Coordinates of C-alpha atoms and ligand atoms in Angstrom, one line a residue:
M1 CA -39.6 78.4 -42.0
S2 CA -39.2 80.5 -45.3
P3 CA -39.7 78.9 -48.9
P4 CA -35.9 78.8 -49.6
L5 CA -34.9 77.2 -46.4
I6 CA -37.3 74.2 -47.0
F7 CA -36.0 74.1 -50.6
A8 CA -32.4 73.6 -49.5
L9 CA -33.3 71.2 -46.6
C10 CA -35.7 68.8 -48.9
P11 CA -32.9 67.2 -50.7
L12 CA -31.2 66.5 -47.0
L13 CA -34.3 64.8 -45.8
L14 CA -35.1 63.0 -48.7
C15 CA -31.1 61.4 -48.7
I16 CA -31.9 60.8 -44.6
V17 CA -35.2 59.2 -45.3
W18 CA -33.5 57.0 -48.1
H19 CA -30.7 55.9 -46.2
V20 CA -33.0 54.6 -43.3
F21 CA -35.0 52.8 -45.5
R22 CA -32.3 51.1 -47.4
R23 CA -30.9 50.1 -44.1
L24 CA -33.9 48.8 -42.8
Y25 CA -34.3 47.0 -46.0
L26 CA -30.6 45.6 -45.8
S27 CA -31.4 44.5 -42.3
F28 CA -34.8 42.7 -43.3
A29 CA -32.8 41.0 -46.1
L30 CA -30.4 39.2 -43.1
H31 CA -33.3 39.2 -40.7
N32 CA -33.3 35.2 -40.8
V33 CA -29.8 34.6 -40.7
P34 CA -29.0 34.2 -36.8
G35 CA -26.5 36.1 -34.6
P36 CA -25.5 37.5 -31.1
P37 CA -28.4 40.4 -30.0
S38 CA -27.5 44.1 -30.5
D39 CA -25.8 45.6 -27.6
S40 CA -27.0 49.3 -28.4
F41 CA -29.2 50.7 -30.7
T42 CA -26.5 53.2 -32.0
A43 CA -23.0 50.9 -32.3
G44 CA -24.9 47.6 -32.6
N45 CA -22.3 44.7 -31.7
L46 CA -19.4 46.9 -33.5
A47 CA -17.6 47.9 -30.3
R48 CA -17.3 44.2 -29.1
L49 CA -16.6 43.4 -32.8
H50 CA -13.9 45.8 -33.4
G51 CA -12.7 46.7 -30.0
P52 CA -9.3 45.6 -28.8
D53 CA -10.8 42.9 -26.2
S54 CA -12.9 41.1 -28.8
A55 CA -10.9 38.1 -28.9
S56 CA -13.6 36.5 -26.8
F57 CA -16.7 37.9 -28.9
H58 CA -14.9 36.6 -32.1
E59 CA -14.3 33.1 -30.4
H60 CA -18.0 33.2 -29.5
L61 CA -19.0 34.0 -33.1
E62 CA -16.8 31.3 -34.5
K63 CA -17.7 28.4 -32.0
D64 CA -21.6 29.4 -31.4
F65 CA -22.7 29.7 -35.0
N66 CA -22.1 28.1 -38.3
G67 CA -19.9 30.0 -40.1
V68 CA -22.4 33.0 -41.2
V69 CA -23.6 35.1 -38.7
R70 CA -26.1 38.3 -38.7
I71 CA -24.0 41.4 -36.7
H72 CA -26.1 44.6 -35.6
A73 CA -23.9 47.5 -36.7
L74 CA -24.7 51.3 -36.6
L75 CA -28.3 52.5 -36.2
S76 CA -29.6 48.7 -36.1
N77 CA -28.1 48.2 -39.8
S78 CA -27.0 44.8 -40.1
Q79 CA -23.7 43.2 -41.7
L80 CA -22.8 39.2 -42.2
Y81 CA -19.8 38.1 -40.4
I82 CA -18.6 34.9 -42.3
S83 CA -15.9 32.4 -41.5
D84 CA -17.9 29.8 -43.8
P85 CA -14.9 28.5 -46.4
V86 CA -17.4 28.2 -49.3
A87 CA -18.9 31.6 -48.6
L88 CA -15.9 33.0 -48.4
H89 CA -14.5 31.4 -51.6
S90 CA -17.8 32.7 -53.5
V91 CA -17.2 36.6 -52.0
L92 CA -13.3 36.7 -52.8
I93 CA -13.0 34.4 -56.0
K94 CA -16.3 33.0 -57.7
D95 CA -18.2 35.7 -57.4
R96 CA -15.8 38.8 -56.7
E97 CA -17.4 41.0 -59.5
C98 CA -20.4 41.2 -56.9
Y99 CA -18.0 42.3 -53.8
E100 CA -15.6 45.4 -53.5
A101 CA -13.4 46.8 -50.9
S102 CA -15.7 49.2 -48.7
S103 CA -16.0 52.8 -50.4
I104 CA -15.0 54.3 -47.0
F105 CA -11.8 52.3 -47.4
L106 CA -11.2 53.2 -51.0
S107 CA -11.7 56.9 -50.6
L108 CA -9.7 57.0 -47.2
S109 CA -6.9 55.5 -49.1
E110 CA -7.2 57.8 -52.1
L111 CA -6.8 61.0 -49.8
L112 CA -4.3 59.3 -47.6
F113 CA -1.9 58.2 -50.1
G114 CA -3.1 59.4 -53.6
K115 CA -4.6 57.1 -56.4
G116 CA -3.2 53.6 -56.3
L117 CA -3.7 50.1 -55.6
L118 CA -5.5 50.7 -52.5
S119 CA -8.1 53.0 -53.7
T120 CA -8.8 51.6 -57.0
T121 CA -11.2 48.7 -58.4
G122 CA -11.7 46.5 -61.2
H123 CA -9.5 47.4 -64.3
E124 CA -7.2 50.2 -62.7
H125 CA -6.4 48.0 -59.6
R126 CA -5.5 45.0 -61.7
R127 CA -3.3 47.2 -63.8
Y128 CA -1.3 48.5 -60.4
R129 CA -1.1 44.7 -59.1
K130 CA 0.3 44.0 -62.8
I131 CA 3.1 46.6 -62.4
M132 CA 3.9 45.9 -58.6
M133 CA 3.9 42.0 -58.6
P134 CA 7.0 41.5 -60.6
A135 CA 9.1 43.4 -57.4
F136 CA 8.1 40.5 -55.4
S137 CA 8.7 37.7 -57.5
A138 CA 11.0 34.8 -56.3
S139 CA 14.3 36.1 -58.0
N140 CA 13.6 39.4 -56.8
L141 CA 13.4 38.1 -53.2
R142 CA 16.3 36.2 -53.6
E143 CA 18.5 39.5 -54.1
M144 CA 16.6 40.8 -50.6
V145 CA 18.1 38.3 -48.6
P146 CA 21.4 39.7 -47.6
I147 CA 19.6 43.2 -46.8
L148 CA 17.3 41.0 -44.4
Y149 CA 20.3 39.6 -43.2
E150 CA 21.9 43.0 -42.6
V151 CA 18.9 44.1 -40.7
A152 CA 18.7 40.9 -38.7
Y153 CA 22.3 41.3 -37.4
R154 CA 22.3 44.9 -36.6
L155 CA 18.6 44.0 -34.4
R156 CA 20.8 41.6 -32.7
D157 CA 24.3 43.1 -32.1
G158 CA 22.9 46.4 -31.9
L159 CA 19.6 46.2 -30.1
I160 CA 19.6 43.1 -28.5
Q161 CA 22.8 42.4 -27.3
P162 CA 23.7 45.8 -25.4
Q163 CA 20.4 45.2 -23.4
L164 CA 22.1 42.0 -22.0
K165 CA 24.1 43.7 -19.2
H166 CA 25.3 40.3 -17.5
R167 CA 26.7 37.8 -20.3
T168 CA 25.8 35.1 -18.0
G169 CA 22.3 34.7 -16.6
K170 CA 18.8 35.8 -17.5
Q171 CA 17.8 39.0 -18.5
E172 CA 14.5 40.2 -19.3
V173 CA 13.9 42.3 -22.2
D174 CA 10.9 44.2 -23.6
L175 CA 11.3 43.0 -27.3
Y176 CA 8.3 45.1 -28.7
P177 CA 10.0 48.4 -29.1
I178 CA 13.2 46.6 -30.7
L179 CA 11.0 44.2 -33.0
S180 CA 9.0 47.4 -34.3
R181 CA 11.8 49.2 -34.9
A182 CA 13.6 46.3 -37.1
S183 CA 10.6 45.7 -38.9
L184 CA 10.3 49.4 -40.2
E185 CA 14.0 49.1 -40.9
S186 CA 13.3 46.0 -43.1
I187 CA 10.6 47.4 -44.9
G188 CA 12.4 50.3 -45.5
R189 CA 15.4 48.9 -46.9
A190 CA 13.7 46.1 -48.8
A191 CA 10.9 48.3 -50.3
L192 CA 12.5 51.7 -50.7
G193 CA 16.0 51.1 -50.1
H194 CA 16.1 53.6 -47.4
S195 CA 17.4 53.4 -44.1
F196 CA 15.1 54.7 -41.3
D197 CA 17.0 53.7 -38.4
S198 CA 20.8 52.8 -37.8
L199 CA 19.4 50.0 -35.2
S200 CA 22.5 50.6 -33.1
S201 CA 22.9 53.7 -30.4
T202 CA 20.4 55.4 -28.3
E203 CA 21.2 58.5 -30.6
S204 CA 18.8 56.5 -33.3
T205 CA 16.0 56.0 -30.9
T206 CA 16.1 59.8 -30.4
Q207 CA 16.3 60.5 -34.3
L208 CA 13.4 58.2 -34.8
Q209 CA 11.1 60.1 -32.1
I210 CA 12.0 63.4 -34.4
D211 CA 11.9 61.9 -37.7
P212 CA 8.4 63.4 -38.8
Y213 CA 8.1 60.7 -41.3
V214 CA 8.1 57.7 -38.5
Q215 CA 6.2 59.9 -36.3
A216 CA 3.3 60.2 -39.1
L217 CA 3.4 56.5 -39.7
K218 CA 2.8 56.1 -35.9
S219 CA 0.3 58.5 -35.5
F220 CA -1.4 57.5 -38.8
T221 CA -4.0 54.7 -37.0
P222 CA -4.8 56.3 -33.7
I223 CA -5.9 59.5 -35.8
I224 CA -8.0 57.3 -38.4
H225 CA -10.0 55.6 -35.1
K226 CA -10.5 59.6 -33.6
L227 CA -11.6 60.4 -36.9
A228 CA -13.9 57.1 -37.3
A229 CA -17.4 59.0 -36.6
F230 CA -16.8 61.1 -39.8
L231 CA -15.3 58.5 -42.3
P232 CA -19.0 57.7 -43.6
L233 CA -19.1 61.1 -45.2
L234 CA -15.9 60.8 -47.1
P235 CA -17.3 58.7 -50.1
I236 CA -19.8 61.2 -50.4
A237 CA -17.6 64.0 -50.4
C238 CA -15.0 62.5 -52.8
K239 CA -18.1 61.7 -55.2
V240 CA -19.2 65.1 -54.9
V241 CA -15.8 66.8 -55.1
S242 CA -12.9 65.1 -56.3
P243 CA -10.4 63.8 -53.6
A244 CA -7.5 66.2 -54.4
F245 CA -10.2 69.0 -53.7
C246 CA -11.4 67.0 -50.5
R247 CA -7.7 67.2 -49.2
R248 CA -7.5 70.7 -49.6
A249 CA -11.0 71.6 -48.2
L250 CA -10.2 69.3 -45.0
R251 CA -7.6 72.0 -44.1
F252 CA -10.0 74.8 -43.7
L253 CA -12.2 72.7 -41.3
P254 CA -12.5 74.0 -37.7
S255 CA -10.9 70.8 -36.3
S256 CA -7.6 69.9 -34.4
T257 CA -7.7 66.2 -35.2
I258 CA -8.6 67.2 -38.9
A259 CA -5.5 69.6 -38.8
V260 CA -3.5 66.3 -37.5
F261 CA -4.6 64.1 -40.2
C262 CA -3.4 66.9 -43.2
D263 CA -0.1 67.2 -41.4
I264 CA 0.1 63.4 -41.9
V265 CA -0.6 63.5 -45.3
D266 CA 1.2 66.2 -46.1
V267 CA 4.2 65.0 -44.5
M268 CA 4.2 61.4 -46.1
E269 CA 3.6 62.7 -49.4
S270 CA 6.6 65.3 -49.5
K271 CA 8.9 62.5 -47.8
S272 CA 7.9 59.9 -50.4
R273 CA 8.3 62.4 -53.1
T274 CA 11.9 63.1 -51.9
L275 CA 12.5 59.1 -51.7
V276 CA 11.2 58.5 -55.1
R277 CA 13.2 61.2 -56.8
D278 CA 16.2 60.1 -55.0
K279 CA 15.6 56.5 -56.2
M280 CA 15.2 58.1 -60.0
Q281 CA 18.3 59.6 -59.7
K282 CA 20.1 56.5 -58.5
V283 CA 18.4 54.3 -61.1
R284 CA 19.4 56.6 -63.8
S285 CA 23.2 56.2 -62.6
D286 CA 23.2 52.5 -63.4
D287 CA 22.3 52.0 -59.3
D288 CA 22.0 47.8 -58.7
S289 CA 19.5 47.8 -55.8
H290 CA 17.1 45.4 -55.3
D291 CA 14.3 46.9 -53.5
V292 CA 10.9 46.8 -54.9
M293 CA 11.0 50.9 -55.6
S294 CA 14.3 50.2 -57.8
S295 CA 12.4 47.4 -59.5
W296 CA 9.8 49.9 -60.3
V297 CA 11.5 53.0 -61.4
K298 CA 13.8 50.4 -63.8
N299 CA 10.5 49.3 -65.4
M300 CA 9.6 52.9 -66.1
N301 CA 13.1 52.7 -68.5
L302 CA 12.1 49.7 -70.0
K303 CA 10.5 49.3 -73.5
V304 CA 7.2 48.3 -72.2
E305 CA 3.6 49.7 -72.7
E306 CA 3.0 53.2 -71.2
N307 CA 0.1 52.0 -69.3
M308 CA 2.4 49.1 -67.7
K309 CA 4.7 51.6 -66.2
F310 CA 4.2 54.1 -62.9
T311 CA 3.9 57.7 -63.5
E312 CA 5.8 59.8 -60.7
D313 CA 3.0 60.5 -59.0
E314 CA 2.1 56.9 -58.8
L315 CA 5.2 56.0 -57.3
V316 CA 4.8 58.4 -54.4
A317 CA 1.6 57.1 -53.6
H318 CA 3.1 53.4 -53.3
A319 CA 5.8 54.6 -51.3
S320 CA 4.1 55.5 -48.2
M321 CA 1.2 53.0 -48.9
I322 CA 3.8 50.1 -49.0
I323 CA 5.5 50.9 -45.8
H324 CA 2.1 51.6 -44.3
A325 CA 1.0 48.0 -45.4
G326 CA 4.2 46.2 -44.2
T327 CA 5.8 47.6 -41.2
D328 CA 3.4 47.0 -38.4
T329 CA 2.1 43.6 -39.7
T330 CA 5.4 42.3 -40.1
S331 CA 6.0 43.8 -36.5
S332 CA 3.1 41.9 -35.3
A333 CA 4.1 38.9 -36.9
L334 CA 8.0 39.1 -35.6
N335 CA 6.4 39.7 -32.0
R336 CA 4.3 36.7 -32.3
I337 CA 6.7 34.4 -33.4
I338 CA 9.1 35.4 -30.4
H339 CA 6.5 34.9 -28.2
V340 CA 5.5 31.6 -29.4
L341 CA 8.7 30.3 -29.4
A342 CA 8.9 31.3 -25.8
L343 CA 5.9 29.3 -24.7
N344 CA 6.8 26.2 -26.6
P345 CA 10.6 25.5 -25.8
E346 CA 10.3 21.8 -27.4
V347 CA 9.4 23.8 -30.4
Q348 CA 12.2 26.3 -29.8
I349 CA 15.0 23.4 -29.2
K350 CA 13.6 21.2 -32.5
L351 CA 14.1 24.6 -34.3
R352 CA 17.3 25.5 -33.3
T353 CA 18.8 22.2 -33.9
E354 CA 17.6 22.2 -37.3
I355 CA 19.3 25.8 -37.9
M356 CA 22.5 24.6 -36.3
Q357 CA 22.9 21.8 -38.6
T358 CA 23.1 24.6 -41.6
K359 CA 26.8 25.3 -42.5
E360 CA 27.0 28.9 -42.9
E361 CA 25.4 31.7 -40.7
L362 CA 24.3 33.7 -43.6
M363 CA 21.6 31.2 -45.6
S364 CA 21.0 31.1 -49.2
Y365 CA 17.4 31.8 -50.2
D366 CA 16.9 28.4 -51.3
E367 CA 18.7 27.1 -47.8
L368 CA 16.3 29.2 -46.1
V369 CA 13.1 28.4 -48.1
G370 CA 14.4 24.7 -47.8
L371 CA 14.4 24.1 -43.8
P372 CA 11.4 22.3 -43.5
Y373 CA 10.7 22.8 -39.6
L374 CA 11.2 26.6 -40.1
D375 CA 8.8 26.8 -42.6
A376 CA 6.5 24.7 -40.7
V377 CA 7.0 26.7 -37.5
I378 CA 6.6 29.9 -39.2
R379 CA 3.2 28.6 -41.1
E380 CA 1.5 27.5 -38.0
M381 CA 2.2 30.5 -36.3
L382 CA 0.6 32.6 -39.4
R383 CA -2.4 30.2 -39.3
L384 CA -3.1 30.1 -35.6
Y385 CA -2.3 33.8 -34.8
P386 CA -2.7 36.0 -38.1
P387 CA -1.8 39.5 -37.6
V388 CA -4.5 40.8 -39.3
T389 CA -7.6 39.1 -37.9
G390 CA -10.7 40.2 -40.2
M391 CA -11.3 42.3 -43.3
T392 CA -14.4 44.1 -44.9
R393 CA -16.2 44.0 -48.2
T394 CA -19.3 45.6 -49.5
S395 CA -21.7 43.9 -52.0
T396 CA -22.0 45.9 -55.2
H397 CA -25.0 43.7 -56.7
P398 CA -27.5 41.3 -55.3
H399 CA -26.2 37.7 -54.8
I400 CA -27.2 34.6 -53.5
L401 CA -24.5 33.7 -51.1
P402 CA -23.6 29.9 -50.9
L403 CA -22.7 28.1 -47.9
S404 CA -20.6 24.8 -47.2
Q405 CA -23.6 23.4 -45.1
P406 CA -27.1 24.3 -44.2
I407 CA -27.6 26.9 -41.1
I408 CA -31.0 26.9 -39.2
G409 CA -32.5 30.2 -39.7
V410 CA -34.0 32.1 -37.0
D411 CA -37.3 30.7 -38.0
S412 CA -35.9 27.1 -37.2
R413 CA -35.8 26.2 -41.1
P414 CA -32.7 25.3 -42.8
M415 CA -30.9 27.9 -45.3
D416 CA -28.5 26.5 -47.7
A417 CA -27.8 29.9 -49.1
I418 CA -28.3 33.9 -48.3
L419 CA -29.6 36.3 -50.2
I420 CA -27.3 39.3 -50.2
S421 CA -28.7 42.7 -51.0
R422 CA -26.6 45.4 -52.9
G423 CA -25.0 47.9 -50.2
T424 CA -24.2 45.1 -47.6
E425 CA -21.3 45.0 -45.5
I426 CA -19.5 41.6 -45.1
Y427 CA -16.9 41.0 -42.2
I428 CA -14.4 38.2 -43.5
S429 CA -13.1 36.6 -40.0
I430 CA -9.7 35.7 -41.1
A431 CA -8.9 34.0 -37.8
G432 CA -12.3 32.4 -37.9
V433 CA -11.2 30.5 -41.0
N434 CA -7.6 30.0 -40.0
R435 CA -9.2 28.2 -37.0
N436 CA -12.1 26.0 -38.8
E437 CA -12.3 22.5 -37.8
A438 CA -14.0 21.4 -41.3
V439 CA -10.5 22.7 -42.7
W440 CA -7.8 22.2 -40.3
G441 CA -9.1 19.2 -38.3
P442 CA -10.4 19.0 -34.7
D443 CA -7.0 20.3 -32.9
A444 CA -7.5 23.5 -35.5
R445 CA -7.1 25.8 -32.3
E446 CA -3.6 23.8 -31.5
F447 CA -0.4 25.1 -32.2
R448 CA 1.0 22.3 -33.7
P449 CA 3.8 22.8 -36.4
E450 CA 3.8 19.1 -37.0
R451 CA 0.6 19.2 -39.1
W452 CA 2.7 20.9 -41.8
R453 CA 4.2 18.0 -44.0
G454 CA 7.1 20.3 -45.8
N455 CA 5.4 20.8 -49.1
G456 CA 3.6 23.9 -48.2
Q457 CA 0.5 21.3 -47.6
A458 CA -1.0 20.7 -43.8
D459 CA -2.2 17.2 -43.1
W460 CA -5.9 17.5 -42.7
E461 CA -6.4 14.4 -40.6
G462 CA -10.1 14.5 -39.3
A463 CA -10.7 17.7 -41.2
N464 CA -13.0 17.8 -44.7
N465 CA -10.1 18.7 -46.7
V466 CA -12.3 21.9 -47.2
R467 CA -10.3 24.4 -49.7
T468 CA -10.2 28.2 -48.7
A469 CA -9.7 31.3 -50.6
G470 CA -6.5 31.8 -49.0
V471 CA -3.1 32.6 -51.2
Y472 CA -0.7 30.9 -48.6
G473 CA -1.0 27.4 -47.7
N474 CA -4.8 27.5 -47.7
M475 CA -4.9 30.0 -44.6
M476 CA -6.5 33.3 -45.1
T477 CA -3.8 35.4 -43.1
F478 CA -2.6 36.8 -46.2
A479 CA -6.6 37.1 -47.9
G480 CA -7.3 35.8 -51.5
G481 CA -8.5 36.7 -54.7
G482 CA -7.9 40.1 -56.6
R483 CA -6.9 42.1 -53.5
S484 CA -4.8 39.6 -51.5
C485 CA -1.6 40.6 -50.1
I486 CA 1.4 41.5 -52.4
G487 CA 3.8 40.9 -49.6
F488 CA 2.7 37.6 -48.7
K489 CA 6.3 35.7 -50.0
F490 CA 8.5 38.6 -48.5
V491 CA 6.8 38.1 -44.9
P492 CA 7.8 34.1 -44.3
L493 CA 11.2 35.0 -45.5
Q494 CA 11.9 37.9 -43.6
L495 CA 10.8 35.9 -40.5
K496 CA 12.9 32.9 -41.4
V497 CA 16.0 35.6 -41.5
V498 CA 15.4 37.0 -38.3
I499 CA 14.9 33.6 -36.4
S500 CA 17.7 31.6 -38.2
V501 CA 19.8 34.8 -36.9
L502 CA 18.5 35.0 -33.1
L503 CA 18.0 31.5 -32.4
R504 CA 21.8 30.7 -33.0
R505 CA 22.3 33.3 -30.3
Y506 CA 19.4 33.3 -27.8
K507 CA 17.2 31.2 -25.7
F508 CA 13.8 32.9 -25.2
S509 CA 11.5 32.1 -22.4
V510 CA 8.6 33.6 -20.6
V511 CA 8.0 34.1 -16.7
D512 CA 4.5 34.9 -16.6
D513 CA 1.5 35.4 -18.3
R514 CA 1.0 38.9 -18.2
I515 CA 1.4 39.5 -21.8
E516 CA -1.9 39.7 -23.4
W517 CA -2.5 39.8 -27.1
K518 CA -5.2 42.7 -28.2
M519 CA -6.9 42.4 -31.4
G520 CA -6.7 45.1 -33.8
S521 CA -5.6 45.9 -37.4
P522 CA -3.2 44.4 -36.5
A523 CA -3.1 42.5 -33.2
E524 CA -0.4 43.6 -30.4
P525 CA 1.0 42.5 -27.5
K526 CA 0.4 44.5 -24.2
V527 CA 0.9 44.3 -20.8
D528 CA -1.3 46.4 -18.3
G529 CA -2.4 48.2 -21.2
C530 CA 0.8 49.1 -22.7
S531 CA 2.4 47.8 -25.8
A532 CA 5.2 45.5 -24.7
L533 CA 6.7 42.0 -25.0
P534 CA 8.7 41.2 -22.0
I535 CA 10.6 38.3 -22.5
I536 CA 13.8 36.4 -20.8
V537 CA 16.7 36.3 -23.2
E538 CA 19.7 34.2 -22.5
T539 CA 23.0 34.2 -24.7
L540 CA 23.4 30.5 -25.7
E541 CA 27.0 29.8 -24.7
H542 CA 25.6 30.2 -21.0
C543 CA 22.4 27.8 -21.3
S544 CA 21.7 24.5 -23.1
P545 CA 20.3 24.6 -26.4
Ligands
HEM601 C1 2.3 39.4 -41.7 C2 2.4 40.4 -42.4 C3 1.2 41.0 -43.3 C4 0.2 40.4 -43.5 C5 -0.5 39.5 -41.8 C6 -0.7 41.0 -44.3 C7 -2.3 40.9 -44.5 C8 -2.7 41.5 -45.5 C9 -4.1 41.1 -46.0 C10 -5.2 40.3 -45.0 C11 -4.6 41.8 -46.8 C12 -6.2 42.2 -47.6 C13 -6.8 43.2 -47.2 C14 -8.0 43.5 -47.7 O1 -8.2 43.0 -48.6 O2 -8.8 44.3 -47.0 C15 -3.2 42.5 -47.4 C16 -3.1 43.5 -48.3 C17 -2.2 44.0 -48.8 N1 -1.1 43.8 -48.3 FE1 -0.3 42.8 -46.8 N2 0.1 41.9 -45.0 C18 1.2 41.9 -44.4 C19 2.4 42.4 -44.8 C20 2.2 42.8 -46.3 C21 3.6 43.5 -46.6 C22 5.2 43.3 -46.0 C23 3.5 44.2 -47.6 C24 4.3 45.1 -48.4 C25 5.6 45.0 -48.4 C26 2.2 44.1 -47.8 C27 1.5 44.8 -48.8 C28 -0.1 44.8 -49.1 C29 -0.9 45.4 -50.0 C30 0.0 46.5 -50.9 C31 -2.0 45.1 -49.9 C32 -3.2 45.5 -50.9 C33 -3.2 44.8 -52.0 C34 -4.4 44.8 -53.0 O3 -5.1 45.5 -52.9 O4 -4.5 44.8 -54.1 N3 1.7 43.3 -46.5 N4 -2.5 42.3 -46.8

């Protein structure tokens, strides 16, 4: 081998050796934490942890270990899987300076959307949140109620009603594509003030199929999955050259998947820029819209400190980001609430009775949030079936992670804390905390809306009254701490509007148990491997409520 080649290969070799040693060291640090055996040397337990059929594996981890589990990751590396509320509180709140979103997530977000909330940490991240949060205040949400009602009526009259060929009798309708369209339209209207879909004729379905932005949104997650093997290289590449340079350089790589990825990024950016410029124009001409983007643009014209305003590029980055963060998640929640109501007829009847007692069809914000059973049913669905079932963090400093109760280590001795080395990957099981008996009591795995007392608090009968880090009703559905979901007040409101409109007109039921919920980010209903939610829909005049 020629000396220049040896010279060139040396840093690469050193890098590989350093990575292998670091991985071994991290694995050693967690070696005493109990966990399942590895499934394979290369992928460890990751296929069972993240695959669509992972529900039973997660249940095994939640039930058979005590809230902290060692998981085997790539090339025998170890990760920690946690659902212990005290450990979780430490990671997300108490010792949050020791943990951050993973570097892959941060650099991928910057490549996709540009610099913004999802791609930054520390001071920059806090700055973005401060600018963004007022758009989700109760007073702004109050103004969004009419927009949400308009979408709900169009969903009912334009999409569901035309499916019911006979006004009497029962009709099976696949509600999955219908509710997914309604979710995109709700987020489009409420976040950007933009209508993607008229939710009416079959023409609009065709329009959606050819709209490049909607197609880019749809292809987004599958393409990221295809690129999974390359993602660990991203943070390194983005550190060596800038993310903007990375984005341009990707175009020259000889891969059709990467070319599709680049097209998606370009389509999202150009559409977002058009929407943002339109919005800036409208706001200048005294537009009175109350969507999220209008609120951010109006803020640019206020006399506030310059660093408390968005620039045009930042608005563009956040336009696509918010559509991405809000569409599939709310679609999952909408599909789930209808499925849950169809599976629980007595809950459906009680809820309809409460809704029918309200005078007006179009309820105000205060009336909607004041319906106790509607609130209880939505909270219980979001607790038991969180659309996003887990999230990851990486330790940025060594840390001693506290536990709510000692676990028995592999060496058979009790451990009341775990030493976390820098660079350890942590998987936070949102579903695990939401179904933890110490938090919710022995019936934690049952759907029981009555556990909610009407003041946003649950009765923790038989539980240890353990507080979690959750930002919404002690559950982790919308995460907790500095990176918690900014849409956590919007989501229940949107669900309440849709349910109050649909339950007045329809009764929902299921005939068979073909529907399977596959875990993912977010969870989806499937029938024979395809996304679907076949539900029997009856118009209410022809059935007893
Ligand atoms: C049922 C619906 C939703 C669920 C279950 C959900 C859940 C979550 C979770 C678990 C996180 C934390 C992720 C992490 O740290 O890894 C998150 C973050 C986020 N969510 Fe949501 N979300 C939902 C709807 C929405 C909506 C409607 C919006 C916007 C309109 C939104 C915007 C965001 C944003 C911007 C973040 C990042 C916050 C940050 O980094 O500071 N989400 N969401």
